[in-house]
Amino acid sequence: MQSLFYFLFLVPLISGALAENDYLPPYIVPCNFKDANFETCVRKQIENSLRPFTKGIEKMHVPSIDPLNLDDIVIDGNGLKLTFKKASMHGLSDSELTEFKINLGKEEQSFKLAFKGNLSLTAQYDADGQILILPIKGNGDAFILAQNIEVEMNCLLLQYNDSKGEHLKLGSPNYKYDIQSTTFDLKNLFNGNKQLAETTLQFANENWRQLMDDLAPSVVKQIVRACIKVINKFFSKLTIKQIIKDYHH
Ligand SMILES: *[C@@H]1O[C@H](CO)[C@@H](O)[C@H](O)[C@H]1NC(C)=O
Ligand SMILES: *[C@@H]1O[C@H](CO)[C@@H](O)[C@H](O)[C@H]1NC(C)=O
């Protein structure tokens, strides 16, 4: 009975009260803060909205992060100079949530989110030097596929007020990652010398972990930064009360 009342009267009232710039995408349904299953409810919301959310919410000016354009990546050390320019990462929208925790209304509020996916990176590479013992030299198209990469981030959950009311905000994150396997495809190695290219690529793929130890931190850092940015953009557009029912301190 109560929920019928809510549905018939309050929902139209709330929706009507949402001005144009208070747009909430239809696939996000506010969870009730007082509900014992609040955390599970929010987790479901995130699972359901991960795909459309990562593709961007135009009406809220939340940008897409799939694909995600990355800043240039430069590895310079251990006898290898390797740069990736015009790098673009695909696959965040197909990733799945693996862990979620929200601590809201407690003394120290926090937010934890982990996801796993197959992420591919396309870029223009330039390589000169050696990987471990083999020489590598060339430039051209690069394609890197990281399989089952899991990224976990932990943030403080902060709040601030503006003229519309109280908003949530994620603080600067701690994060870690784990990768199951990686394959590299670098076109035009050694000016197209197939023999040399194949040997070096095979070696790079057998020793992918060493290469990723140099490469992944910069990439993961950019992924995490982008995730935090779009989430905070989303939070900035709506007050806590618009995204969480029955919220109070
Ligand atoms: C990544 O790809 C592999 C192989 O295609 C698949 O088994 C796995 O489920 C995928 N992982 C995710 C998180 O989608
Ligand atoms: C925001 O405003 C509310 C109500 O006016 C107040 O209780 C709360 O402490 C304020 N929050 C911050 C972070 O200033």
Short mmCIF file of C-alpha atoms and ligand atoms in Angstrom, two decimals:
data_model
loop_
_atom_site.label_atom_id
_atom_site.label_comp_id
_atom_site.label_asym_id
_atom_site.label_seq_id
_atom_site.Cartn_x
_atom_site.Cartn_y
_atom_site.Cartn_z
CA MET A 1 0.00 0.00 0.00
CA GLN A 2 2.73 2.34 0.97
CA SER A 3 4.69 1.66 -2.19
CA LEU A 4 1.54 2.19 -4.25
CA PHE A 5 1.13 5.57 -2.61
CA TYR A 6 4.72 6.36 -3.39
CA PHE A 7 4.35 5.27 -6.97
CA LEU A 8 1.10 7.18 -7.64
CA PHE A 9 1.89 10.41 -5.88
CA LEU A 10 5.46 10.88 -4.93
CA VAL A 11 7.16 9.62 -8.09
CA PRO A 12 5.34 12.08 -10.41
CA LEU A 13 5.89 14.78 -7.83
CA ILE A 14 9.61 14.15 -7.59
CA SER A 15 10.04 13.73 -11.35
CA GLY A 16 8.08 16.91 -11.95
CA ALA A 17 10.18 18.76 -9.44
CA LEU A 18 13.38 17.76 -11.21
CA ALA A 19 14.27 20.71 -13.36
CA GLU A 20 15.99 20.19 -16.68
CA ASN A 21 19.46 20.34 -15.20
CA ASP A 22 18.46 17.83 -12.55
CA TYR A 23 18.25 15.03 -15.08
CA LEU A 24 18.67 11.52 -13.72
CA PRO A 25 19.09 8.78 -16.36
CA PRO A 26 16.15 6.34 -16.38
CA TYR A 27 18.45 3.37 -15.72
CA ILE A 28 19.44 4.77 -12.32
CA VAL A 29 16.84 4.23 -9.61
CA PRO A 30 17.63 5.85 -6.25
CA CYS A 31 18.19 3.44 -3.37
CA ASN A 32 16.76 4.02 0.08
CA PHE A 33 19.39 4.99 2.64
CA LYS A 34 17.35 3.52 5.50
CA ASP A 35 16.98 0.18 3.76
CA ALA A 36 19.08 -2.57 5.39
CA ASN A 37 20.09 -3.61 1.87
CA PHE A 38 21.23 -0.13 0.88
CA GLU A 39 24.71 -1.26 -0.15
CA THR A 40 23.41 -4.21 -2.18
CA CYS A 41 20.91 -1.90 -3.83
CA VAL A 42 23.60 0.60 -4.85
CA ARG A 43 25.76 -2.26 -6.11
CA LYS A 44 22.90 -3.44 -8.34
CA GLN A 45 22.43 0.10 -9.63
CA ILE A 46 26.09 0.29 -10.57
CA GLU A 47 26.02 -3.12 -12.23
CA ASN A 48 22.96 -2.13 -14.25
CA SER A 49 24.27 1.27 -15.26
CA LEU A 50 27.95 0.49 -15.82
CA ARG A 51 27.58 0.08 -19.55
CA PRO A 52 25.49 3.18 -20.37
CA PHE A 53 27.32 5.26 -17.75
CA THR A 54 30.76 4.53 -19.22
CA LYS A 55 29.41 5.52 -22.62
CA GLY A 56 28.64 8.96 -21.21
CA ILE A 57 25.49 10.81 -20.16
CA GLU A 58 25.08 13.56 -22.69
CA LYS A 59 22.29 15.37 -20.84
CA MET A 60 24.50 15.66 -17.76
CA HIS A 61 27.68 16.49 -19.67
CA VAL A 62 29.30 13.38 -18.25
CA PRO A 63 31.80 12.35 -20.94
CA SER A 64 32.24 8.84 -22.29
CA ILE A 65 35.23 6.85 -21.04
CA ASP A 66 34.91 4.12 -23.66
CA PRO A 67 36.94 4.75 -25.68
CA LEU A 68 39.20 6.70 -23.37
CA ASN A 69 41.86 8.88 -24.92
CA LEU A 70 45.08 8.67 -22.95
CA ASP A 71 47.93 11.10 -22.55
CA ASP A 72 51.17 10.03 -24.21
CA ILE A 73 52.93 7.21 -22.43
CA VAL A 74 56.72 7.32 -22.22
CA ILE A 75 58.91 4.54 -20.93
CA ASP A 76 62.56 5.51 -20.69
CA GLY A 77 64.93 3.30 -18.74
CA ASN A 78 66.67 -0.08 -18.65
CA GLY A 79 68.01 0.55 -22.15
CA LEU A 80 64.59 1.00 -23.71
CA LYS A 81 62.89 4.11 -24.97
CA LEU A 82 59.28 3.39 -25.85
CA THR A 83 56.55 5.94 -26.44
CA PHE A 84 52.88 5.59 -27.23
CA LYS A 85 51.07 8.52 -28.77
CA LYS A 86 47.41 9.00 -29.70
CA ALA A 87 46.64 6.18 -27.29
CA SER A 88 43.05 5.11 -26.96
CA MET A 89 41.66 2.52 -24.58
CA HIS A 90 38.61 0.41 -25.37
CA GLY A 91 36.58 -1.94 -23.23
CA LEU A 92 35.65 -0.18 -20.00
CA SER A 93 31.95 -0.40 -20.88
CA ASP A 94 32.17 -4.20 -21.15
CA SER A 95 33.90 -4.60 -17.82
CA GLU A 96 32.14 -6.08 -14.82
CA LEU A 97 31.92 -4.94 -11.26
CA THR A 98 33.84 -7.31 -8.98
CA GLU A 99 33.77 -5.48 -5.67
CA PHE A 100 31.83 -2.63 -4.18
CA LYS A 101 31.60 -1.04 -0.75
CA ILE A 102 30.07 2.20 0.36
CA ASN A 103 30.35 3.68 3.83
CA LEU A 104 27.96 6.59 4.00
CA GLY A 105 26.76 8.33 7.12
CA LYS A 106 29.63 6.99 9.22
CA GLU A 107 32.40 8.94 10.88
CA GLU A 108 34.84 8.15 8.08
CA GLN A 109 33.00 7.73 4.80
CA SER A 110 34.54 5.62 2.05
CA PHE A 111 33.88 4.21 -1.38
CA LYS A 112 35.48 1.12 -2.86
CA LEU A 113 35.01 -0.10 -6.38
CA ALA A 114 36.75 -2.83 -8.36
CA PHE A 115 36.09 -3.95 -11.90
CA LYS A 116 37.49 -6.52 -14.27
CA GLY A 117 37.60 -6.37 -18.02
CA ASN A 118 39.45 -7.02 -21.22
CA LEU A 119 40.98 -3.71 -22.18
CA SER A 120 42.61 -2.98 -25.50
CA LEU A 121 44.86 -0.11 -26.33
CA THR A 122 45.55 1.26 -29.76
CA ALA A 123 48.32 3.80 -30.28
CA GLN A 124 51.20 4.97 -32.41
CA TYR A 125 54.36 3.53 -30.93
CA ASP A 126 58.01 4.41 -31.26
CA ALA A 127 60.53 1.95 -29.86
CA ASP A 128 64.30 2.04 -29.66
CA GLY A 129 66.58 0.01 -27.43
CA GLN A 130 66.12 -3.46 -26.06
CA ILE A 131 63.66 -5.47 -24.06
CA LEU A 132 65.68 -7.58 -21.65
CA ILE A 133 68.17 -9.12 -24.11
CA LEU A 134 66.62 -8.54 -27.53
CA PRO A 135 66.90 -5.37 -29.59
CA ILE A 136 63.68 -3.60 -30.56
CA LYS A 137 63.34 -0.75 -33.01
CA GLY A 138 60.47 0.60 -35.03
CA ASN A 139 57.40 2.80 -35.17
CA GLY A 140 53.85 2.35 -36.32
CA ASP A 141 50.51 1.02 -35.12
CA ALA A 142 50.42 -0.67 -31.76
CA PHE A 143 47.71 -2.93 -30.44
CA ILE A 144 47.87 -4.16 -26.86
CA LEU A 145 45.28 -6.40 -25.24
CA ALA A 146 45.24 -6.84 -21.47
CA GLN A 147 43.04 -9.80 -20.56
CA ASN A 148 41.11 -9.86 -17.32
CA ILE A 149 42.69 -6.78 -15.89
CA GLU A 150 41.20 -5.99 -12.51
CA VAL A 151 41.43 -2.49 -11.09
CA GLU A 152 40.49 -1.72 -7.51
CA MET A 153 40.15 1.78 -6.15
CA ASN A 154 39.54 3.04 -2.65
CA CYS A 155 38.50 6.61 -1.96
CA LEU A 156 37.30 8.71 0.89
CA LEU A 157 33.71 9.71 0.30
CA LEU A 158 33.46 13.45 0.87
CA GLN A 159 30.63 15.95 0.84
CA TYR A 160 30.27 19.56 -0.11
CA ASN A 161 27.46 22.06 -0.42
CA ASP A 162 26.50 24.33 -3.26
CA SER A 163 23.41 26.42 -3.93
CA LYS A 164 21.36 23.33 -4.82
CA GLY A 165 22.30 21.40 -1.70
CA GLU A 166 24.64 18.72 -0.55
CA HIS A 167 26.73 16.65 -2.96
CA LEU A 168 28.97 13.61 -2.76
CA LYS A 169 32.53 13.63 -3.99
CA LEU A 170 35.23 10.97 -4.22
CA GLY A 171 38.56 11.94 -2.71
CA SER A 172 41.90 11.07 -4.30
CA PRO A 173 42.07 7.31 -4.76
CA ASN A 174 44.35 4.53 -3.61
CA TYR A 175 44.35 1.87 -6.26
CA LYS A 176 45.93 -1.38 -7.36
CA TYR A 177 45.63 -3.63 -10.35
CA ASP A 178 46.21 -7.15 -11.49
CA ILE A 179 46.52 -8.50 -15.02
CA GLN A 180 45.99 -12.09 -16.12
CA SER A 181 47.80 -11.85 -19.46
CA THR A 182 48.78 -9.39 -22.17
CA THR A 183 49.47 -9.62 -25.86
CA PHE A 184 51.37 -7.05 -27.89
CA ASP A 185 51.16 -6.44 -31.59
CA LEU A 186 53.55 -3.81 -32.91
CA LYS A 187 53.35 -3.24 -36.64
CA ASN A 188 56.35 -2.29 -38.74
CA LEU A 189 59.08 -3.35 -36.30
CA PHE A 190 62.56 -3.17 -37.85
CA ASN A 191 61.18 -1.39 -40.90
CA GLY A 192 59.05 -4.39 -41.73
CA ASN A 193 61.78 -7.04 -41.49
CA LYS A 194 59.48 -10.00 -40.73
CA GLN A 195 62.09 -12.34 -39.30
CA LEU A 196 63.44 -9.84 -36.77
CA ALA A 197 59.96 -8.52 -35.97
CA GLU A 198 58.51 -11.94 -35.26
CA THR A 199 61.36 -12.97 -32.98
CA THR A 200 61.16 -9.78 -30.95
CA LEU A 201 57.35 -9.76 -30.74
CA GLN A 202 57.26 -13.37 -29.63
CA PHE A 203 59.85 -12.59 -26.99
CA ALA A 204 57.90 -9.52 -25.86
CA ASN A 205 54.74 -11.60 -25.56
CA GLU A 206 56.50 -14.32 -23.59
CA ASN A 207 57.85 -11.67 -21.24
CA TRP A 208 54.73 -9.52 -21.19
CA ARG A 209 54.84 -9.04 -17.43
CA GLN A 210 58.16 -7.19 -17.46
CA LEU A 211 56.90 -4.89 -20.20
CA MET A 212 53.61 -4.30 -18.41
CA ASP A 213 55.41 -3.50 -15.17
CA ASP A 214 56.74 -0.45 -17.02
CA LEU A 215 53.67 0.29 -19.07
CA ALA A 216 50.64 -0.47 -16.91
CA PRO A 217 51.15 1.97 -14.01
CA SER A 218 50.82 5.00 -16.27
CA VAL A 219 47.81 3.52 -18.07
CA VAL A 220 46.01 2.39 -14.92
CA LYS A 221 46.64 5.75 -13.29
CA GLN A 222 44.90 7.44 -16.22
CA ILE A 223 42.01 4.97 -16.15
CA VAL A 224 41.45 5.52 -12.43
CA ARG A 225 41.71 9.29 -12.79
CA ALA A 226 39.12 9.22 -15.60
CA CYS A 227 36.73 7.03 -13.58
CA ILE A 228 36.93 9.34 -10.57
CA LYS A 229 36.43 12.35 -12.79
CA VAL A 230 33.24 11.10 -14.44
CA ILE A 231 31.79 9.86 -11.15
CA ASN A 232 32.46 13.25 -9.55
CA LYS A 233 30.96 14.99 -12.55
CA PHE A 234 27.84 12.90 -12.06
CA PHE A 235 27.77 13.71 -8.33
CA SER A 236 28.19 17.42 -9.03
CA LYS A 237 25.01 17.48 -11.14
CA LEU A 238 22.71 16.01 -8.52
CA THR A 239 22.38 16.48 -4.79
CA ILE A 240 22.65 13.49 -2.46
CA LYS A 241 18.89 13.62 -1.89
CA GLN A 242 18.26 13.31 -5.61
CA ILE A 243 20.25 10.11 -5.90
CA ILE A 244 19.60 8.56 -2.46
CA LYS A 245 16.12 8.29 -0.99
CA ASP A 246 15.63 9.16 2.65
CA TYR A 247 19.18 10.33 3.09
CA HIS A 248 20.16 12.29 6.15
CA HIS A 249 23.20 12.55 8.39
C1 LIG B 1 37.87 -11.59 -21.20
O1 LIG B 1 37.99 -12.43 -22.33
C2 LIG B 1 38.05 -13.81 -22.00
C3 LIG B 1 38.37 -14.59 -23.28
O2 LIG B 1 37.63 -14.11 -24.35
C4 LIG B 1 36.74 -14.24 -21.36
O3 LIG B 1 36.78 -15.60 -21.01
C5 LIG B 1 36.54 -13.39 -20.12
O4 LIG B 1 35.29 -13.68 -19.53
C6 LIG B 1 36.61 -11.91 -20.42
N1 LIG B 1 36.62 -11.17 -19.17
C7 LIG B 1 35.72 -10.23 -18.86
C8 LIG B 1 35.86 -9.62 -17.51
O5 LIG B 1 34.83 -9.89 -19.61
C1 LIG B 2 25.83 21.20 4.11
O1 LIG B 2 24.63 21.75 4.55
C2 LIG B 2 23.93 20.94 5.50
C3 LIG B 2 22.56 21.51 5.78
O2 LIG B 2 22.55 22.91 5.69
C4 LIG B 2 24.79 20.84 6.76
O3 LIG B 2 24.15 20.05 7.72
C5 LIG B 2 26.13 20.17 6.36
O4 LIG B 2 26.98 20.12 7.48
C6 LIG B 2 26.79 20.93 5.24
N1 LIG B 2 27.89 20.10 4.74
C7 LIG B 2 29.09 20.58 4.51
C8 LIG B 2 30.07 19.61 3.98
O5 LIG B 2 29.40 21.75 4.69
#
